[in-house]
Amino acid sequence: MNHLCRKAAAEIKAAGRIAALTGAGISVESGIPPFRGKGGLWETLDPMTYAHIDAFMKDPEKVWRVLLKGLKEVLDRAVPNAAHRGLAAIEQLGKKVCVITQNVDGLHQAAGSSDVIEFHGTFASNQCLACSRRYPSGQLELDVLPPRCSCGGILRPECVFFGEMISPDVLDRSRRCALQCDLMLVIGTSATVQPAAAMPFIAKNAGATIIEINPDRTPLTGDTSDYFIQGPAAEIFRTIMAELGRQ
Ligand code: NAD
Ligand code: ZN
């Protein structure tokens, strides 16, 4: 692993523009469980029952009670780890770093990354289904579910549920970021949720080097990825950042 971290550090040093595609795995060491895989939320919850927009619209009280309230409590306690902080620190080396994250936890911004595309929206803000008024998550009362707007309308988090479209602006910016980078870091994503999973292919076809960091292999591994660094993201980033400091 160490020699791969040394190579990753050299690639980061050589690149002008860096893109990072991140998934739930980058936040696991911040205490947020992923959806898929070991310890993932889907081991106990069926995604189509709880994370599909049709399920939310049909029974918002149930989706808030079973999925959203608990997730929000976990996110409220979470702080960035060495991987989030490392990505932010690479900007301090004078690199342009664009982070495309599938996460809704806001941890890249909390770590100090300045260019973050929230591919699947955010849990930090909620919107009224009736009048579109917005409420920051910190203002939500969750004693009575679902939370409601002052107009009486039901509030939803501004994340993208299964069955919903990615906003064209987000897709556009992500594609541009993938097309323009010299190096893409793919960190903690199972690379199975489309269209986010297409970004490494776009980057690769445009000539970028792809470095993947994940404890488990993914459909990208050994094919689209030029390097696969196997292990937990925060631990690996500590080694990469130490290497960067030496080079
Ligand atoms: P996923 O749950 O499908 O996959 C998680 C990936 O992380 C897996 O490949 C797993 O091997 C890897 N992983 C596990 N521990 C890791 C670690 N310590 N370091 C690095 N990688 C690790 O997640 P996904 O691919 O992001 O896609 C599913 C959807 O789940 C996304 O849309 C995302 O919005 C949502 N989600 C977000 C959060 C969050 O905001 N933190 C949490 C759970 C799910
Ligand atoms: Zn309202």
XYZ file of C-alpha atoms in Angstrom, residues 54-167:
114
model
C -42.711 7.484 -4.342
C -42.339 6.007 -0.838
C -41.725 9.478 0.617
C -44.707 11.037 -1.145
C -46.950 8.137 -0.135
C -46.007 8.120 3.546
C -43.676 10.980 4.570
C -44.210 10.300 8.286
C -42.875 6.744 7.896
C -39.815 7.753 5.838
C -38.960 10.556 8.295
C -39.395 8.201 11.264
C -37.556 5.152 9.933
C -34.790 6.674 7.771
C -34.409 10.443 7.771
C -34.595 11.287 11.481
C -31.922 8.731 12.435
C -29.685 9.680 9.505
C -29.959 13.349 10.431
C -28.950 12.603 14.028
C -25.869 10.687 12.814
C -24.933 13.493 10.395
C -25.327 16.147 13.106
C -22.628 14.448 15.201
C -20.180 13.720 12.352
C -16.971 15.691 11.758
C -14.600 15.517 8.771
C -11.859 12.879 8.849
C -8.325 12.782 7.389
C -9.642 12.047 3.881
C -11.965 15.089 3.779
C -9.230 17.216 5.328
C -6.597 15.843 2.937
C -8.642 16.795 -0.132
C -9.043 20.317 1.260
C -5.312 20.518 2.047
C -4.373 19.631 -1.549
C -5.927 22.970 -2.576
C -3.403 24.677 -0.303
C -0.672 23.251 -2.561
C -2.000 25.474 -5.333
C -4.020 22.748 -7.091
C -7.502 23.189 -8.482
C -9.562 20.498 -6.798
C -13.184 19.888 -7.732
C -15.036 17.485 -5.450
C -18.061 15.656 -6.873
C -19.693 14.045 -3.875
C -22.626 11.661 -3.715
C -22.827 12.361 0.004
C -25.394 14.586 1.641
C -23.397 15.141 4.849
C -21.624 18.455 4.101
C -18.300 17.119 5.423
C -16.221 18.273 2.424
C -17.334 21.864 2.979
C -16.778 21.482 6.729
C -13.203 20.351 5.974
C -12.613 23.466 3.846
C -12.973 22.259 0.238
C -13.993 25.283 -1.827
C -15.419 23.639 -4.943
C -17.931 20.931 -4.014
C -20.667 19.609 -6.294
C -23.356 17.910 -4.223
C -24.448 15.360 -6.793
C -27.267 13.970 -4.658
C -28.177 17.194 -2.907
C -27.851 17.862 0.802
C -29.326 17.108 4.174
C -28.379 20.573 5.401
C -31.497 22.147 3.963
C -35.181 21.218 3.685
C -37.951 22.462 1.461
C -41.711 22.768 1.898
C -43.641 20.618 -0.586
C -46.470 23.196 -0.630
C -44.818 26.640 -0.813
C -41.122 25.793 -1.508
C -39.908 27.756 1.540
C -36.491 26.552 2.740
C -35.443 25.624 6.279
C -31.881 24.854 7.391
C -31.723 21.462 9.123
C -30.602 23.109 12.377
C -34.035 24.771 12.638
C -36.039 21.569 12.272
C -38.163 20.276 15.138
C -38.351 16.506 14.847
C -40.499 15.786 17.904
C -43.558 15.559 15.683
C -43.097 13.892 12.297
C -43.116 14.773 9.506
C -41.668 18.269 10.164
C -43.869 21.004 8.730
C -43.524 24.501 7.288
C -45.280 27.460 8.921
C -47.833 27.126 6.065
C -48.627 23.572 7.183
C -46.877 21.918 4.218
C -44.630 18.883 4.714
C -40.860 19.407 4.632
C -38.479 17.216 2.667
C -34.668 17.189 2.774
C -33.065 18.689 -0.323
C -31.411 15.395 -1.230
C -32.077 13.365 -4.357
C -34.270 10.357 -3.594
C -34.153 7.248 -5.784
C -36.512 7.886 -8.702
C -35.596 11.577 -8.901
C -33.543 13.329 -11.572
C -30.125 14.841 -10.996
C -30.373 18.562 -11.730
